[in-house]
mmCIF file of C-alpha atoms in Angstrom:
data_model
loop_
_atom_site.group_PDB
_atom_site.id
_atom_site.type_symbol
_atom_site.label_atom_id
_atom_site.label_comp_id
_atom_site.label_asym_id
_atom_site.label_seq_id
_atom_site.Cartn_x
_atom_site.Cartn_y
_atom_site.Cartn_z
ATOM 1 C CA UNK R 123 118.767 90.651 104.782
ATOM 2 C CA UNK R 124 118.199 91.608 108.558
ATOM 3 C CA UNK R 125 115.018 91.214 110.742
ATOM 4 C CA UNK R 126 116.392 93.123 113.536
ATOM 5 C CA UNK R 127 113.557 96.016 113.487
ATOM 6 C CA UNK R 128 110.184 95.720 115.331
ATOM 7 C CA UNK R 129 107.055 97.782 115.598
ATOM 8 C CA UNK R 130 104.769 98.036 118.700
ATOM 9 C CA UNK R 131 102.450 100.322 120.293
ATOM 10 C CA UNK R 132 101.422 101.083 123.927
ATOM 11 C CA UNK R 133 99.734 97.529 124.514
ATOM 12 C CA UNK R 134 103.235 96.151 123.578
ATOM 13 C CA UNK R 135 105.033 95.185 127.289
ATOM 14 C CA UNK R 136 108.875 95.505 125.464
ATOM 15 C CA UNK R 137 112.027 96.362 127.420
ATOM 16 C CA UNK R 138 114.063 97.849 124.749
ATOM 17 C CA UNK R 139 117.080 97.708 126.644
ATOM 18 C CA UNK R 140 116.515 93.715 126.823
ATOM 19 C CA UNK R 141 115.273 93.213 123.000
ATOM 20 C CA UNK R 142 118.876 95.699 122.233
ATOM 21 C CA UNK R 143 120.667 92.974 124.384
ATOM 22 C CA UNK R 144 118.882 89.920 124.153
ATOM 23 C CA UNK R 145 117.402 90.012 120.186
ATOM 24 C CA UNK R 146 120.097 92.639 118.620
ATOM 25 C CA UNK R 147 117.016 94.976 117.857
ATOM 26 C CA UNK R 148 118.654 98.638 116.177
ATOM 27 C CA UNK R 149 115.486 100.106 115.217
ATOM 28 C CA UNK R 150 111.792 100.569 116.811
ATOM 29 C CA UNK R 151 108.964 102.227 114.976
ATOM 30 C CA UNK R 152 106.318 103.151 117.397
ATOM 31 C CA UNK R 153 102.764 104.029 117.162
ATOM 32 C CA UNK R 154 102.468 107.542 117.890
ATOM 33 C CA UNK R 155 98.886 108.404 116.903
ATOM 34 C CA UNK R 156 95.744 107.150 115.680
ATOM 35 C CA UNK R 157 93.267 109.679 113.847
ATOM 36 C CA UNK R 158 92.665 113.243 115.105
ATOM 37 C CA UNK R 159 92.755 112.913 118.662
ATOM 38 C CA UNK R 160 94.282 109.235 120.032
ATOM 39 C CA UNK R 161 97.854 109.545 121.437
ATOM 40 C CA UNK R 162 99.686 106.753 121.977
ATOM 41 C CA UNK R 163 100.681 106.790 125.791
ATOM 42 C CA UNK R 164 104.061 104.859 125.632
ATOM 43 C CA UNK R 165 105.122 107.085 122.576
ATOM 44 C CA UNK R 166 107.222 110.274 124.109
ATOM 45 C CA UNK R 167 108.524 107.641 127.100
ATOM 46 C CA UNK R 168 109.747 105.185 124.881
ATOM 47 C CA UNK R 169 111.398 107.581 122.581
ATOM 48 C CA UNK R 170 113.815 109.232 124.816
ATOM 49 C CA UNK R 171 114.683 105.447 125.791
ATOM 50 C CA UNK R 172 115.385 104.531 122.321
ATOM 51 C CA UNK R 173 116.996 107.418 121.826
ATOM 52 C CA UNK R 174 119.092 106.881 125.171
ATOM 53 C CA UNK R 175 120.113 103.641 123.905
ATOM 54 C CA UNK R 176 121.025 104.343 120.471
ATOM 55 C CA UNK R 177 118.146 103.075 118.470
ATOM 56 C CA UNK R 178 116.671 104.166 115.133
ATOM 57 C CA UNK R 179 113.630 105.448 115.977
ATOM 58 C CA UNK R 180 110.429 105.981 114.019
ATOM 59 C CA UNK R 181 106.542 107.411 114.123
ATOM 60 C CA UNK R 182 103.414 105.638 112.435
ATOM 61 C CA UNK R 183 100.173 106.999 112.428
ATOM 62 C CA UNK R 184 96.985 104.631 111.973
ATOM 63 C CA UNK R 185 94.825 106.762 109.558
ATOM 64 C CA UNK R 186 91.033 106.816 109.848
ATOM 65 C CA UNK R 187 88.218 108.383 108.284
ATOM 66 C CA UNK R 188 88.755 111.546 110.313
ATOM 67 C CA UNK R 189 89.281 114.760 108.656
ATOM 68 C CA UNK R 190 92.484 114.334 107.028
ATOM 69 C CA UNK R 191 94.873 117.813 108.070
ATOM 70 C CA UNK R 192 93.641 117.247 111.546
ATOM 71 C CA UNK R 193 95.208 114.012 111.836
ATOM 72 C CA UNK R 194 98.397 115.035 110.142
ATOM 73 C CA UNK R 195 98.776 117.869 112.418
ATOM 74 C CA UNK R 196 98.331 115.762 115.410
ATOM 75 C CA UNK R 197 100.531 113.531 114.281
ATOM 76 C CA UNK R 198 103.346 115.219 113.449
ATOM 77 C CA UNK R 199 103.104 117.678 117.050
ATOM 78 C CA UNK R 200 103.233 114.478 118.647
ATOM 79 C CA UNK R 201 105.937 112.313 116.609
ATOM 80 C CA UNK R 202 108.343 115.537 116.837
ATOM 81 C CA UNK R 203 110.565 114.030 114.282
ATOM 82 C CA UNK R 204 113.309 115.597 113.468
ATOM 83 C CA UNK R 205 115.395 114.640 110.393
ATOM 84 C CA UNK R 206 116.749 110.998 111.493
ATOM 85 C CA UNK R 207 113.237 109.391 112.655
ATOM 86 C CA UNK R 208 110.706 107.496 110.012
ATOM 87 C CA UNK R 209 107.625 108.755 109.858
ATOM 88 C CA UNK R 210 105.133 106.292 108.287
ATOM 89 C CA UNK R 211 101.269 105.935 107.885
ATOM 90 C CA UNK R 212 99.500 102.942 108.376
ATOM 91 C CA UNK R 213 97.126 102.192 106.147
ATOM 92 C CA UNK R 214 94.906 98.938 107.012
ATOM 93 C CA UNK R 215 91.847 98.168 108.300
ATOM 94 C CA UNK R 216 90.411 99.767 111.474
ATOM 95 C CA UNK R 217 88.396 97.380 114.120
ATOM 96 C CA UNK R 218 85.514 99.681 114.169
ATOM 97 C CA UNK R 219 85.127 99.975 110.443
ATOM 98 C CA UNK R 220 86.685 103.815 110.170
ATOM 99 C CA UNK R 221 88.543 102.805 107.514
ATOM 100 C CA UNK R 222 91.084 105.540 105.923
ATOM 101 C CA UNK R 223 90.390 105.674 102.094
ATOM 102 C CA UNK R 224 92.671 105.487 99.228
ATOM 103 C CA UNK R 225 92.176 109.122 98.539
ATOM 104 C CA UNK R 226 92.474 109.912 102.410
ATOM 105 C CA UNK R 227 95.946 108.175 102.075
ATOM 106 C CA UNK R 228 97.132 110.603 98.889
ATOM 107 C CA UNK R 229 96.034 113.527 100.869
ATOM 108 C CA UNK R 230 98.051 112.430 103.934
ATOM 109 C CA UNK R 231 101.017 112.246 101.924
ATOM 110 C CA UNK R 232 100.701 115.444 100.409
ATOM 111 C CA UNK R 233 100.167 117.768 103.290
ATOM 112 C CA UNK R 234 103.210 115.535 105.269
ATOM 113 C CA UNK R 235 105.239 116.588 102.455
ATOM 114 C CA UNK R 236 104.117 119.870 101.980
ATOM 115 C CA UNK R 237 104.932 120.635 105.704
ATOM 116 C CA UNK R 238 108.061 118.146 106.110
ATOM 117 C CA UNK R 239 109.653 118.080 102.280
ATOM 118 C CA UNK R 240 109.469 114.096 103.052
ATOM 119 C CA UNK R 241 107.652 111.628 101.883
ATOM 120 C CA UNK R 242 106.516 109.612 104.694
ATOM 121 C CA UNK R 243 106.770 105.078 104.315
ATOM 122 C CA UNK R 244 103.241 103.672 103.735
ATOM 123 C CA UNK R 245 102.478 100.579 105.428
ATOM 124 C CA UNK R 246 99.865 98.254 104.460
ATOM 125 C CA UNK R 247 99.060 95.053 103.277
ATOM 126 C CA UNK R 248 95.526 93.679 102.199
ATOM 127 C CA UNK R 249 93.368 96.894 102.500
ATOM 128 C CA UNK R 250 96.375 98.748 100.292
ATOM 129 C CA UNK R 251 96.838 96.218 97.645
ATOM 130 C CA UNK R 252 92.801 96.318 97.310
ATOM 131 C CA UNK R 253 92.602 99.871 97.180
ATOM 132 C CA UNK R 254 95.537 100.527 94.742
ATOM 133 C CA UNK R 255 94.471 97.370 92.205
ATOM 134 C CA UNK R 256 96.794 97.279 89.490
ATOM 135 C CA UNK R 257 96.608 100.978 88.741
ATOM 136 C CA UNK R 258 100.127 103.175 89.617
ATOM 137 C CA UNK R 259 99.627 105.945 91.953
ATOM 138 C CA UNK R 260 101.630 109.018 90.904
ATOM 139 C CA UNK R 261 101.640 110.325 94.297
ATOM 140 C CA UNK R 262 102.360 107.429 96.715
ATOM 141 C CA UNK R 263 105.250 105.966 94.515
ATOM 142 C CA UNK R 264 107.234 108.404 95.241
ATOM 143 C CA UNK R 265 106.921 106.881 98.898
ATOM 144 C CA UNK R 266 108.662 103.370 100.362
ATOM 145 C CA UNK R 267 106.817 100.547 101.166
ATOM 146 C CA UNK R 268 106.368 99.008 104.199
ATOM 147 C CA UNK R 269 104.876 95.771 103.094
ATOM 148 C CA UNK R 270 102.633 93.098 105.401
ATOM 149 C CA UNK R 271 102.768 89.591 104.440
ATOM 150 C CA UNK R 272 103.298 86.938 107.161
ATOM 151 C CA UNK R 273 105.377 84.986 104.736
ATOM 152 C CA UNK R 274 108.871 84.239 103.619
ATOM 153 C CA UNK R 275 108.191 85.811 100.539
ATOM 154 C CA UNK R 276 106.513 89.114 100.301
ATOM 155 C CA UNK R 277 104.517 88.152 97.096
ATOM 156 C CA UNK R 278 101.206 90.369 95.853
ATOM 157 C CA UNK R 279 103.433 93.498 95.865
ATOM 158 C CA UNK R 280 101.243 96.502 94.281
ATOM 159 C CA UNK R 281 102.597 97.620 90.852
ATOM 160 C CA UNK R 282 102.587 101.079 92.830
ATOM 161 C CA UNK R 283 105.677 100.079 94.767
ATOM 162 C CA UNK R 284 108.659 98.645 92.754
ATOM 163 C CA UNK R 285 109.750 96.455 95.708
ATOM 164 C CA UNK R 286 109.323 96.724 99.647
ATOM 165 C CA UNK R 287 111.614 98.706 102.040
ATOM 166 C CA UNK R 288 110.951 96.651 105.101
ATOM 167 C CA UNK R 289 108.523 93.869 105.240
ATOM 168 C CA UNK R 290 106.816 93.169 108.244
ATOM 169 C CA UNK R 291 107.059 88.705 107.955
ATOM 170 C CA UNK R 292 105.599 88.153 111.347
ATOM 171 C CA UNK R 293 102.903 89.596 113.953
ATOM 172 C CA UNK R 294 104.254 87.313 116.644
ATOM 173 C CA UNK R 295 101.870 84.442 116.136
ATOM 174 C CA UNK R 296 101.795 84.138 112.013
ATOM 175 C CA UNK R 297 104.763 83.795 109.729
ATOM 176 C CA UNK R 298 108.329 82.866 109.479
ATOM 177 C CA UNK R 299 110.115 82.970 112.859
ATOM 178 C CA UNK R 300 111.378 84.505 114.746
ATOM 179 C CA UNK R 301 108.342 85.188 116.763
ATOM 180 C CA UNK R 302 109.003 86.337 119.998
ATOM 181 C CA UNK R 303 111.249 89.310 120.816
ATOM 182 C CA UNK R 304 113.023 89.934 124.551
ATOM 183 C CA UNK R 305 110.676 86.714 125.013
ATOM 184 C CA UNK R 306 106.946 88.098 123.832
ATOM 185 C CA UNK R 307 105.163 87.483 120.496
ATOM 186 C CA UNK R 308 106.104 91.087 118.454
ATOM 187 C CA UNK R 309 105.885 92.367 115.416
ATOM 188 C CA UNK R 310 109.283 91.660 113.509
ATOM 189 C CA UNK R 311 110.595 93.513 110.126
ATOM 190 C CA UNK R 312 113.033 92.855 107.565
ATOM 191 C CA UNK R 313 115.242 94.931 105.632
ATOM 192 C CA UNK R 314 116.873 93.754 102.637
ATOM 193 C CA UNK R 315 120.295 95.148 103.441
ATOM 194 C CA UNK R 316 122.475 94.765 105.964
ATOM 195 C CA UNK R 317 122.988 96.806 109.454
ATOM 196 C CA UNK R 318 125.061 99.673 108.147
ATOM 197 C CA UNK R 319 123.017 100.066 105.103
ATOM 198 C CA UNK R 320 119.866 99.918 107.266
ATOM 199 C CA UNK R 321 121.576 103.204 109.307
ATOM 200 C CA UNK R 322 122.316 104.906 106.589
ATOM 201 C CA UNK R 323 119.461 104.528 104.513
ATOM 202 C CA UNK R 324 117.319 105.361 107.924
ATOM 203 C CA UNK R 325 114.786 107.132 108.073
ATOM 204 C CA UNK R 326 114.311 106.492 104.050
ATOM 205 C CA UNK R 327 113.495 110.002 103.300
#
């Protein structure tokens, strides 16, 4: 198991050549959109540094209630991933109440795949596991989990997912440590695998 992968997003001050150096950090998934018209404005910048540097590199998208092919569209012209980044939806709730549905979330997946062939990794935690219930989805099994659960053990799984692909233990404040990466609080990941498995399993589809 390895916990050397964090998420951020514009309001995230990281120096990835420090958190490479300092924390051993090999991959970054960066916010890259948010529903049909919010671009992240550290996304392209931060790329081409990761990129520079070596690191595995990958897109989310924070889905909303807006209309659903607009947001995949803008997300993937802005992500412009190519075959080795992650692309990944995240699917929790939104401050102002626009909250993506579970149906909302299918139809993202199918149009990525229809216009990628990939299947992208669904994060969530609370808002997922409510939506799915016990019931299997068909559509998003056949995508990896990106589980939240500020906890050693990722427990509550939905029966959707047969286990977790990277689980997000800590938001920087909450859950096991480490906390802080390149000295701020940050979102940390784990995979359950170790560092060469992690690049060649990357981007997971």
């Amino acid at each position: 198991m390895i916990d050397t992968i964090i998420d951020i997003f514009h309001g995230d001050a990281t120096d990835l050549a420090k958190v490479q150096k300092q924390d051993g950090i090999i991959a970054v998934i960066h916010k890259a959109t948010q529903g049909a018209h919010f671009t992240d404005s550290s996304y392209s910048a931060r790329k081409k540094q990761a990129k520079d540097l070596g690191l595995l590199w990958g897109a989310y998208h924070f889905g909303t209630t807006d209309h659903v092919e607009a947001q995949v569209d803008h997300f993937l012209s802005t992500a412009d991933a190519d075959e080795d980044v992650l692309i990944a939806l995240d699917f929790e709730e939104d401050p102002h109440g626009l909250n993506m549905t579970i149906q909302q979330a299918r139809d993202f997946v199918e149009l990525i795949q229809e216009k990628t062939g990939r299947f992208p990794i669904i994060y969530g935690a609370n808002l997922l596991r409510e939506a799915l219930g016990s019931t299997i989805d068909p559509l998003l099994k056949k995508c990896p989990l990106w589980y939240a659960r500020f906890r050693e053990v990722p427990i509550g799984i939905p029966p959707t997912f047969k286990d977790f692909t990277l689980h997000q233990f800590t938001d920087g404040h909450n859950g096991p440590e480490p906390h802080d990466t390149g000295g701020r609080p940050c979102d940390r990941n784990r995979f359950k695998g170790t560092e060469k498995q992690l690049k060649d399993q990357w981007p997971f589809s």
